[in-house]
PDB file of C-alpha atoms in Angstrom:
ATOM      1  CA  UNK A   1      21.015 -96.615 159.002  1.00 53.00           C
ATOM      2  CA  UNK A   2      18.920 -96.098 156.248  1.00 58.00           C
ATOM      3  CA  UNK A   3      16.995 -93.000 155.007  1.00 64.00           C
ATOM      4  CA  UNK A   4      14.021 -93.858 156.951  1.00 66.00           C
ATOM      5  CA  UNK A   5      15.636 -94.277 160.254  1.00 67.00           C
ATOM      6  CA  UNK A   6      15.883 -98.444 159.897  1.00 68.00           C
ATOM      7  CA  UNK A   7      18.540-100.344 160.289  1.00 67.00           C
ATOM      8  CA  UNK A   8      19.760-101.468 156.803  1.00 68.00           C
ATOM      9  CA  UNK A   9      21.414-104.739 155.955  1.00 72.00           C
ATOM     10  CA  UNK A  10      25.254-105.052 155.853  1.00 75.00           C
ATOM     11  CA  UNK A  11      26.174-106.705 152.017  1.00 87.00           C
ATOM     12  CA  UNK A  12      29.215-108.572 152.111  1.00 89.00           C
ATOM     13  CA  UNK A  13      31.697-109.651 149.311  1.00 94.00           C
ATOM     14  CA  UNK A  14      34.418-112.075 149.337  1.00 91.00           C
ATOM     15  CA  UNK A  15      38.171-112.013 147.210  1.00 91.00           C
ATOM     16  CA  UNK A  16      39.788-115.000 146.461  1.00 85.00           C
ATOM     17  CA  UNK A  17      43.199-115.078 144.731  1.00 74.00           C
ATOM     18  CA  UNK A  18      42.528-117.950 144.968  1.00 68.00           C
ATOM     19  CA  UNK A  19      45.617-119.174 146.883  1.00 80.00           C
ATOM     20  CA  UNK A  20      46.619-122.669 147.071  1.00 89.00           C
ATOM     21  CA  UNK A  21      49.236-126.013 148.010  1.00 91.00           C
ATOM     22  CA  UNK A  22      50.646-126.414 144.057  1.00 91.00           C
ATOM     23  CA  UNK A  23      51.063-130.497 145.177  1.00 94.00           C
ATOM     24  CA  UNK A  24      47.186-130.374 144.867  1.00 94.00           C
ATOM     25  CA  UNK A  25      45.415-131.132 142.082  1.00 94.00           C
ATOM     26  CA  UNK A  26      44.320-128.190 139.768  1.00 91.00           C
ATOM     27  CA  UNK A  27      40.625-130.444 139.857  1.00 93.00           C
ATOM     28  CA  UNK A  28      40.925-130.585 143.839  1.00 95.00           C
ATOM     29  CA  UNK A  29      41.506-126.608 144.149  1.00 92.00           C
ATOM     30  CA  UNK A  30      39.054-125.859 141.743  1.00 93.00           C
ATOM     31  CA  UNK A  31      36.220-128.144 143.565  1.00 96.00           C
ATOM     32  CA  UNK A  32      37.535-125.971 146.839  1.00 95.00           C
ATOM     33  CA  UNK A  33      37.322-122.669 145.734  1.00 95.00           C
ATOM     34  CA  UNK A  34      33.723-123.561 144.285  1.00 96.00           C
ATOM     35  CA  UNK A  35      32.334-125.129 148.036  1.00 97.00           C
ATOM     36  CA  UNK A  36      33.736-121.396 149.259  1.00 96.00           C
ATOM     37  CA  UNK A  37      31.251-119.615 147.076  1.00 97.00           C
ATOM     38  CA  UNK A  38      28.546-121.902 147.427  1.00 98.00           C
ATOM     39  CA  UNK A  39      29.376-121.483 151.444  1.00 97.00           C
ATOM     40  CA  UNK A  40      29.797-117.870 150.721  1.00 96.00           C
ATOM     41  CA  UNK A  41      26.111-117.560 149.419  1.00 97.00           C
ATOM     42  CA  UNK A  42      24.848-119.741 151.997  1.00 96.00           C
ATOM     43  CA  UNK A  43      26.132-117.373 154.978  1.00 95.00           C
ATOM     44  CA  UNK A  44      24.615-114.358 153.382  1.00 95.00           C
ATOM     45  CA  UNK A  45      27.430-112.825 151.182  1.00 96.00           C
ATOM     46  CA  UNK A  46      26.135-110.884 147.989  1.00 96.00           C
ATOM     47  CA  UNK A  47      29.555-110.893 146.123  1.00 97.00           C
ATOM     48  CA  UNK A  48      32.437-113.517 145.328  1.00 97.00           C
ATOM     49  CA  UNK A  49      35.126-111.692 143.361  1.00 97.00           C
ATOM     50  CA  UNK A  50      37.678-114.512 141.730  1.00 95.00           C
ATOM     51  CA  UNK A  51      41.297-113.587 140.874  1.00 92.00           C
ATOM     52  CA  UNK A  52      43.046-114.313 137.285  1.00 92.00           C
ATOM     53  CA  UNK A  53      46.573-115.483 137.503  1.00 89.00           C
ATOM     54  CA  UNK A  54      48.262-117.100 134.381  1.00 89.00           C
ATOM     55  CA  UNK A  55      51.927-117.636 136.018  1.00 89.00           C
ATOM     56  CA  UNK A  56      51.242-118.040 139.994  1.00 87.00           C
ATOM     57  CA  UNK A  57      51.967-121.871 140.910  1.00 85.00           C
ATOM     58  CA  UNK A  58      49.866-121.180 144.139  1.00 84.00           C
ATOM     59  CA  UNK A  59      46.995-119.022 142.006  1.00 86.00           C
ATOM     60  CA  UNK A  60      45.771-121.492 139.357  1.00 87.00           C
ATOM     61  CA  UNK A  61      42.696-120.106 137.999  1.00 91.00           C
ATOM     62  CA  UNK A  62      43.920-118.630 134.984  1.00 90.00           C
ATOM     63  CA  UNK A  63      40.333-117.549 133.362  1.00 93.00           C
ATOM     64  CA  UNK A  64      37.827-116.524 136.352  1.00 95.00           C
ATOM     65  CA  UNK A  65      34.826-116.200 133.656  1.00 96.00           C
ATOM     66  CA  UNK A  66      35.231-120.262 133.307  1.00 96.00           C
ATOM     67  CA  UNK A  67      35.176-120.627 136.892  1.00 96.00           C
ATOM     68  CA  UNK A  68      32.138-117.946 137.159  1.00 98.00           C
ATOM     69  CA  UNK A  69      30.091-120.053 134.258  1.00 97.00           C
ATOM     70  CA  UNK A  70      30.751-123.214 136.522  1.00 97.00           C
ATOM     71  CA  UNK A  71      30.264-121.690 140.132  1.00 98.00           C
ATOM     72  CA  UNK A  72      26.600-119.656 138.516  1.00 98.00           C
ATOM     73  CA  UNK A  73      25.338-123.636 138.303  1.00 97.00           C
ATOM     74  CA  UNK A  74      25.737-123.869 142.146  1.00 97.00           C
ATOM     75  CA  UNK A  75      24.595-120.733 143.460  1.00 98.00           C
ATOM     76  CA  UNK A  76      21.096-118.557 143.288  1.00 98.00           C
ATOM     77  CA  UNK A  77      21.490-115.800 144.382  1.00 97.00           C
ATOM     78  CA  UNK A  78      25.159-114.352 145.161  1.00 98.00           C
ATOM     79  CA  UNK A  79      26.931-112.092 142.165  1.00 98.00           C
ATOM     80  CA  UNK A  80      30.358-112.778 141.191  1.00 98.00           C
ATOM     81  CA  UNK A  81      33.165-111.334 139.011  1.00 97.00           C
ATOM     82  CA  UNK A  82      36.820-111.801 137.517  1.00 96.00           C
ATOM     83  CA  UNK A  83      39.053-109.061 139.730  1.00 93.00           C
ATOM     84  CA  UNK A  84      40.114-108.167 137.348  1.00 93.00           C
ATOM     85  CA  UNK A  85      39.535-109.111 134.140  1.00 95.00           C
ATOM     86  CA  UNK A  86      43.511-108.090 133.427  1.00 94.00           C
ATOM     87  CA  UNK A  87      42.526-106.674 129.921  1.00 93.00           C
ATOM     88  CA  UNK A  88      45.609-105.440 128.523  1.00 93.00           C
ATOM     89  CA  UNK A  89      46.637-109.763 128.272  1.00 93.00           C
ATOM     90  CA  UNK A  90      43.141-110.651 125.658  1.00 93.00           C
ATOM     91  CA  UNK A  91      42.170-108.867 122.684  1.00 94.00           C
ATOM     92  CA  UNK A  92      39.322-106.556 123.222  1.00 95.00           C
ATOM     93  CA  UNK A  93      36.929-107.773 121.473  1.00 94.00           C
ATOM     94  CA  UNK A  94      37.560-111.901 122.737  1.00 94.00           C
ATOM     95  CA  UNK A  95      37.108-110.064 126.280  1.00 95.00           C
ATOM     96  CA  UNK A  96      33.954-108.137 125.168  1.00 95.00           C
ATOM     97  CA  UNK A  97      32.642-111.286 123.352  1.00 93.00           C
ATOM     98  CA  UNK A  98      33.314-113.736 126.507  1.00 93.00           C
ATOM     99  CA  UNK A  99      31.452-111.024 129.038  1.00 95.00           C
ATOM    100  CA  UNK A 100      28.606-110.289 127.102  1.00 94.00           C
ATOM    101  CA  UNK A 101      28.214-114.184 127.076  1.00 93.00           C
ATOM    102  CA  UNK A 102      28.704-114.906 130.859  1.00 96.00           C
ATOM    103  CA  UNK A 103      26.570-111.976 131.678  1.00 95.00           C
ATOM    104  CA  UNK A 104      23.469-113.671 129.534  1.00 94.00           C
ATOM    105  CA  UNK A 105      24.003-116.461 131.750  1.00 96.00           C
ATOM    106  CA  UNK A 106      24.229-115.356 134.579  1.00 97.00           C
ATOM    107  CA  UNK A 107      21.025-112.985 134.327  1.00 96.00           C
ATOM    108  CA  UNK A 108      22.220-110.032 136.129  1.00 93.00           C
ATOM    109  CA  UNK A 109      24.384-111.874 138.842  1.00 97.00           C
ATOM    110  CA  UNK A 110      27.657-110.737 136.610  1.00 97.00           C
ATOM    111  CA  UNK A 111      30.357-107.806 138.352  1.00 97.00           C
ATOM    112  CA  UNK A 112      32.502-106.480 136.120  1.00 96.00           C
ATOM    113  CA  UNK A 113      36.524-105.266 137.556  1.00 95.00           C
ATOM    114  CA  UNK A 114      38.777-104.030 134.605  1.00 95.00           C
ATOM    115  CA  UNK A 115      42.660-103.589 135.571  1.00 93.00           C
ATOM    116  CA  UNK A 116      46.361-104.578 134.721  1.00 91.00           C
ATOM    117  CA  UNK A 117      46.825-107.234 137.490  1.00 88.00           C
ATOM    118  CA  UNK A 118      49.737-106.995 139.599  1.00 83.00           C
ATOM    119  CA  UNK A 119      51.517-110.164 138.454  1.00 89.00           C
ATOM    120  CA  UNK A 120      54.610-108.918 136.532  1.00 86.00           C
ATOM    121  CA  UNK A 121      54.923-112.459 134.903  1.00 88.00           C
ATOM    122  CA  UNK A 122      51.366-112.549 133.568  1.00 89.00           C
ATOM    123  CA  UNK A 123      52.367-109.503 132.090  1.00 88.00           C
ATOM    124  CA  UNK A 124      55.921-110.797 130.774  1.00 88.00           C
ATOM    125  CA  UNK A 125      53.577-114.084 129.506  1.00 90.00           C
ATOM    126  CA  UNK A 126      51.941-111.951 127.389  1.00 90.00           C
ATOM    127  CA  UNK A 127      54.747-109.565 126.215  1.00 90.00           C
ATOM    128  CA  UNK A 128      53.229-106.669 128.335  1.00 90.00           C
ATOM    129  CA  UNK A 129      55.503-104.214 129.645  1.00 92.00           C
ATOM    130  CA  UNK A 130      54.257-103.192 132.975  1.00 90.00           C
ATOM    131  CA  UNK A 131      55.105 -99.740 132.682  1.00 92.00           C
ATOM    132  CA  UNK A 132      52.562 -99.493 129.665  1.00 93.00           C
ATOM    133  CA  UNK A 133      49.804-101.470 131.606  1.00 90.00           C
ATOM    134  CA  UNK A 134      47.727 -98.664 133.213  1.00 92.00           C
ATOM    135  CA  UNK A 135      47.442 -96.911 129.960  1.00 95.00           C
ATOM    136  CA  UNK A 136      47.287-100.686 127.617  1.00 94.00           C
ATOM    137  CA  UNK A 137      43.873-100.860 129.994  1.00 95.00           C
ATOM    138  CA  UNK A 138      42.579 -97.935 129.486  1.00 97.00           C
ATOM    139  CA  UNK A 139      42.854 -98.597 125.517  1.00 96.00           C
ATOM    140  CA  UNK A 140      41.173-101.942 125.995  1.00 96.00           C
ATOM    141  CA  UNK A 141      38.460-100.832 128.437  1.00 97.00           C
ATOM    142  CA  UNK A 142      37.523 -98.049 125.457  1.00 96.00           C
ATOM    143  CA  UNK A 143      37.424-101.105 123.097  1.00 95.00           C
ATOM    144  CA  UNK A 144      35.302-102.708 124.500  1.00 96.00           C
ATOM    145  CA  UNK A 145      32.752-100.238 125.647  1.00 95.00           C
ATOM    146  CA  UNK A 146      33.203 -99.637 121.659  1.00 93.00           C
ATOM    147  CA  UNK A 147      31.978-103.059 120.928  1.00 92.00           C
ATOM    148  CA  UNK A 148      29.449-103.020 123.504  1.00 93.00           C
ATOM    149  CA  UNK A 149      28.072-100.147 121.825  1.00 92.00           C
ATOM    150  CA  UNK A 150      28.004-100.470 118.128  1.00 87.00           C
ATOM    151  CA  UNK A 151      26.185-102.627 115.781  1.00 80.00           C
ATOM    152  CA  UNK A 152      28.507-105.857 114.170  1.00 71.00           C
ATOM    153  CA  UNK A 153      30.269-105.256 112.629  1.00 59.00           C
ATOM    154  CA  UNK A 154      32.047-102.753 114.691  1.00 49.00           C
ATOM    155  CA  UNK A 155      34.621-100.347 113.069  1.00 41.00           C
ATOM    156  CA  UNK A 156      36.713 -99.970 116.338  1.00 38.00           C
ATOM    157  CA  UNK A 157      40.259 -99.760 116.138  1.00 41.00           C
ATOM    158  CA  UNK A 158      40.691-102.900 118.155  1.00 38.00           C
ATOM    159  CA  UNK A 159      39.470-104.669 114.971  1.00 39.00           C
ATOM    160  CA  UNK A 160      41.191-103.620 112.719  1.00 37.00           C
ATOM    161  CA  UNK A 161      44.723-104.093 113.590  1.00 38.00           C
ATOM    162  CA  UNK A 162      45.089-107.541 112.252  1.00 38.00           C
ATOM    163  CA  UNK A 163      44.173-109.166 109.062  1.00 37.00           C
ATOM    164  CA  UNK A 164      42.158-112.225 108.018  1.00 35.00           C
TER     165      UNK A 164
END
């Protein structure tokens, strides 16, 4: 119920891994997983939240924000999001870069999910060690809030780590 005693809607949000036969085609999954959000939005759901998976034969979107830019096309009205944008594997600023972009185009239909992932050979992929993760996010997340928040050229830490 809402405040004034009327019945308020129920929002509903959809995950995908996505999951899928690795005989397919990467094109035929892909073309799949974006009828499901178009279907999504046309049965009412507000959210479509899109795994990223760099290792997973049966996961193959490896960069939800592509997917996101493609699916945004499609839709009107439904808001979707990488879950989670698995931080600690990009360099902060690439991820703060690419977000600030997809969230221009998709004019305030962009989530946001920060987090690790729980796909110990993403991590391995990217010479994570899981055990660091949690805290390798944290540092990232505090990037980029840095870069969201500060003129260019930004002096954050996450810049200056690696030379020209």
């Amino acid at each position: 119920m809402s405040r004034n005693g009327n019945l308020a809607a129920i929002r509903h949000g959809m995950f995908i891994m996505p999951f899928h036969d690795p005989a397919k085609p990467p094109s035929q999954c892909h073309d799949e997983d974006l009828e499901l959000v178009v279907r999504a939005e046309e049965l009412g759901f507000t959210e479509f939240w899109i795994g990223e998976h760099h290792t997973m034969k049966y996961e193959n979107i490896v960069m939800p924000e592509l997917f996101i830019a493609r699916a945004l096309g499609e839709t009107k009205t439904i808001r979707m999001g990488p879950a989670p944008v698995c931080i600690q594997q990009h360099h902060p600023a690439h991820v703060a870069c690419r977000l600030a972009f997809l969230d221009h185009l998709a004019k305030g239909r962009l989530n946001l999910c920060f987090g690790a992932g729980s796909v110990t050979a993403d991590q391995e992929l990217y010479g994570v060690d899981p055990k660091n993760a949690a805290e390798m996010v944290d540092e990232a997340i505090e990037a980029v809030l840095q870069f969201w928040s500060s003129e260019p050229p930004t002096s954050s830490s996450a810049s200056t780590g690696r030379s020209a």
